């Protein structure tokens, strides 16, 4: 019988009990428990300040990447670790998939600068966040590593499509940035500020795991 999906808040998820065999480093706990807020705020600020084709394409890719992880979770339906505070499937980790995508794409497109330290620092941050997910029994190492690999692979494919386009079944797909500039954005190439609410709402739905809350509500309704 499929486990019921508890209605979890972000605070519940961040404070899930750590493994009895894991002693959490305070820095790992801080980075891991605030990753959702830090990454979301950074993304929103980039959108608000730039609002151009490259950053909109980056945002669209991150949403598609997150959706691919959520769909795979339902297909694979692999349980989370014993004692997990969450009851929905855990393979692959959505957090790991998102972090893998965002870090890889940001490095490829220069959002993290050109310093030689950018890649090691990004890898260390992602690693700390993934360690936190494992230590709080939200995922196994297999789940976070597969998620991170999926996010990195999606980032490479999406970056190529955004910047260079792609040939598929004999059809050439134009670069996403060109499509946005030609068909979506005004002549200035900048999205009007008043439309910023659209990516904000979409991002909130994806980051807030709305589908998990809906499934939990349906499960509770089914039990009544």
Coordinates of C-alpha atoms in Angstrom, one line a residue:
X1 CA 0.0 0.0 0.0
X2 CA 1.4 3.4 -1.0
X3 CA 2.4 5.6 2.0
X4 CA 0.2 8.6 2.8
X5 CA 1.7 11.9 1.8
X6 CA 2.0 14.1 4.9
X7 CA 1.3 17.8 4.5
X8 CA 4.8 19.3 5.2
X9 CA 5.7 22.9 5.5
X10 CA 9.2 24.2 4.3
X11 CA 10.1 24.6 8.0
X12 CA 9.1 21.0 8.8
X13 CA 11.2 19.8 5.9
X14 CA 14.3 21.8 6.9
X15 CA 14.1 20.6 10.5
X16 CA 13.6 16.9 9.8
X17 CA 15.5 14.7 12.3
X18 CA 19.0 13.9 11.3
X19 CA 20.3 10.4 11.0
X20 CA 21.3 8.8 14.3
X21 CA 24.7 8.1 12.7
X22 CA 25.3 11.6 11.4
X23 CA 26.6 14.6 13.3
X24 CA 25.6 17.7 11.4
X25 CA 28.1 20.4 10.9
X26 CA 26.5 23.8 11.8
X27 CA 27.6 25.3 8.5
X28 CA 26.2 22.3 6.5
X29 CA 22.9 22.6 8.4
X30 CA 22.7 26.4 7.7
X31 CA 23.5 26.0 4.0
X32 CA 21.2 23.0 3.5
X33 CA 18.2 24.4 5.4
X34 CA 18.3 27.8 3.6
X35 CA 19.2 26.6 0.1
X36 CA 15.6 26.9 -1.2
X37 CA 15.3 30.6 0.0
X38 CA 18.8 31.6 -1.0
X39 CA 18.6 30.1 -4.6
X40 CA 15.0 31.4 -5.1
X41 CA 15.9 34.9 -4.0
X42 CA 19.0 35.1 -6.1
X43 CA 17.1 33.9 -9.1
X44 CA 14.3 36.4 -8.6
X45 CA 16.8 39.3 -8.2
X46 CA 18.6 38.3 -11.4
X47 CA 15.2 38.2 -13.2
X48 CA 14.2 41.6 -11.7
X49 CA 17.4 43.3 -12.6
X50 CA 18.0 42.0 -16.1
X51 CA 14.7 40.7 -17.6
X52 CA 16.5 39.9 -20.9
X53 CA 16.4 36.8 -23.1
X54 CA 19.4 35.0 -21.6
X55 CA 18.1 35.2 -18.0
X56 CA 14.5 34.3 -19.1
X57 CA 15.8 31.3 -21.0
X58 CA 17.8 30.3 -17.9
X59 CA 14.6 30.6 -15.8
X60 CA 12.5 28.6 -18.3
X61 CA 15.2 25.8 -18.4
X62 CA 15.2 25.6 -14.6
X63 CA 11.5 25.1 -14.5
X64 CA 11.6 22.4 -17.2
X65 CA 14.5 20.8 -15.4
X66 CA 12.5 20.7 -12.1
X67 CA 9.4 19.3 -13.8
X68 CA 11.5 16.5 -15.4
X69 CA 12.7 15.5 -11.9
X70 CA 9.1 15.5 -10.5
X71 CA 7.9 13.4 -13.4
X72 CA 10.8 10.9 -12.9
X73 CA 9.9 10.6 -9.2
X74 CA 6.4 9.4 -10.1
X75 CA 7.7 7.0 -12.7
X76 CA 10.5 5.4 -10.6
X77 CA 8.5 5.6 -7.4
X78 CA 11.5 4.8 -5.2
X79 CA 10.9 5.3 -1.5
X80 CA 12.8 7.8 0.6
X81 CA 15.1 6.5 3.5
X82 CA 13.5 4.8 6.5
X83 CA 12.3 7.4 9.0
X84 CA 12.0 10.2 6.4
X85 CA 9.7 13.0 7.3
X86 CA 8.3 12.9 3.8
X87 CA 6.2 10.1 2.3
X88 CA 6.4 10.8 -1.5
X89 CA 9.0 9.2 -3.8
X90 CA 12.6 10.3 -3.5
X91 CA 14.4 9.3 -6.7
X92 CA 15.7 11.5 -8.0
X93 CA 16.1 14.3 -5.5
X94 CA 14.3 17.4 -6.8
X95 CA 16.6 19.7 -4.8
X96 CA 19.7 18.0 -6.2
X97 CA 18.4 18.2 -9.7
X98 CA 17.6 21.9 -9.3
X99 CA 21.0 22.7 -7.7
X100 CA 22.9 20.6 -10.3
X101 CA 21.1 22.5 -13.1
X102 CA 21.4 26.0 -11.7
X103 CA 25.1 25.6 -10.7
X104 CA 26.1 24.1 -14.0
X105 CA 24.2 26.6 -16.2
X106 CA 25.3 29.6 -14.1
X107 CA 28.9 28.5 -14.5
X108 CA 28.5 27.9 -18.3
X109 CA 26.9 31.3 -18.9
X110 CA 29.1 33.3 -16.7
X111 CA 26.6 34.2 -14.0
X112 CA 29.2 33.3 -11.3
X113 CA 31.9 35.3 -12.9
X114 CA 35.2 34.1 -14.4
X115 CA 37.2 33.5 -11.3
X116 CA 39.0 30.2 -11.0
X117 CA 37.4 29.8 -7.6
X118 CA 33.8 30.0 -9.0
X119 CA 33.5 26.3 -9.9
X120 CA 35.0 24.9 -6.6
X121 CA 32.9 27.2 -4.5
X122 CA 29.7 26.3 -6.4
X123 CA 30.6 22.6 -6.1
X124 CA 31.2 23.0 -2.4
X125 CA 27.9 24.8 -1.8
X126 CA 25.9 22.2 -3.8
X127 CA 27.8 19.4 -2.0
X128 CA 26.9 20.9 1.5
X129 CA 23.3 21.2 0.5
X130 CA 23.2 17.6 -0.7
X131 CA 24.9 16.3 2.4
X132 CA 22.2 18.1 4.5
X133 CA 19.5 16.3 2.5
X134 CA 21.1 12.9 3.2
X135 CA 21.8 13.6 6.9
X136 CA 18.2 14.7 7.5
X137 CA 16.9 11.4 5.9
X138 CA 15.1 13.3 3.2
X139 CA 17.1 11.3 0.5
X140 CA 19.7 8.6 0.1
X141 CA 23.1 9.3 -1.5
X142 CA 22.0 7.5 -4.6
X143 CA 18.9 9.8 -4.9
X144 CA 20.9 13.0 -4.5
X145 CA 23.7 11.9 -6.8
X146 CA 21.3 10.8 -9.6
X147 CA 19.4 14.1 -9.1
X148 CA 22.6 16.2 -9.4
X149 CA 23.8 14.3 -12.5
X150 CA 20.4 14.7 -14.1
X151 CA 20.5 18.5 -13.4
X152 CA 24.0 18.8 -14.9
X153 CA 23.0 16.9 -18.0
X154 CA 19.9 19.0 -18.5
X155 CA 22.0 22.2 -18.1
X156 CA 24.4 21.2 -20.8
X157 CA 21.6 20.3 -23.2
X158 CA 19.6 23.4 -22.4
X159 CA 22.6 25.7 -22.7
X160 CA 23.3 24.4 -26.1
X161 CA 19.7 24.8 -27.2
X162 CA 19.5 28.4 -25.8
X163 CA 22.7 29.6 -27.4
X164 CA 23.2 27.5 -30.5
X165 CA 19.9 25.9 -31.3
X166 CA 19.6 22.2 -32.3
X167 CA 18.9 19.9 -35.2
X168 CA 16.1 17.4 -34.5
X169 CA 14.6 15.0 -37.0
X170 CA 15.9 17.1 -39.8
X171 CA 14.4 20.3 -38.4
X172 CA 16.6 23.1 -37.2
X173 CA 15.4 24.6 -33.9
X174 CA 16.5 28.2 -33.6
X175 CA 18.4 29.3 -30.4
X176 CA 16.0 30.0 -27.6
X177 CA 17.5 33.5 -27.1
X178 CA 16.7 34.4 -30.7
X179 CA 13.1 33.1 -30.4
X180 CA 12.6 35.2 -27.2
X181 CA 14.0 38.3 -28.7
X182 CA 12.1 37.9 -32.0
X183 CA 8.7 36.7 -30.8
X184 CA 8.3 37.3 -27.1
X185 CA 10.2 40.4 -25.9
X186 CA 9.7 44.0 -27.1
X187 CA 12.2 45.7 -29.4
X188 CA 14.2 46.8 -26.3
X189 CA 14.9 43.1 -25.5
X190 CA 13.8 43.7 -21.9
X191 CA 10.7 42.3 -20.4
X192 CA 8.5 45.0 -18.9
X193 CA 8.7 45.1 -15.1
X194 CA 4.9 44.6 -14.8
X195 CA 5.2 41.1 -16.2
X196 CA 7.7 40.0 -13.5
X197 CA 4.8 38.5 -11.5
X198 CA 4.5 35.7 -14.1
X199 CA 7.9 34.0 -13.5
X200 CA 7.4 34.8 -9.8
X201 CA 4.2 32.8 -9.6
X202 CA 5.6 30.0 -11.7
X203 CA 8.7 29.8 -9.6
X204 CA 6.8 29.8 -6.4
X205 CA 4.6 26.9 -7.5
X206 CA 7.7 24.9 -8.5
X207 CA 9.9 25.7 -5.5
X208 CA 7.0 25.3 -3.1
X209 CA 6.3 21.8 -4.2
X210 CA 2.6 22.6 -4.9
X211 CA 2.1 19.1 -6.4
X212 CA 3.1 17.5 -3.1
X213 CA 0.6 19.6 -1.2
X214 CA -2.2 18.8 -3.7
X215 CA -1.4 15.1 -3.6
X216 CA -1.4 15.2 0.2
X217 CA -4.8 16.9 0.2
X218 CA -6.2 14.4 -2.2
X219 CA -4.9 11.6 0.0
X220 CA -6.5 13.0 3.1
X221 CA -9.8 13.5 1.2
X222 CA -9.6 9.9 0.0
X223 CA -9.3 8.6 3.6
X224 CA -12.4 10.4 4.8

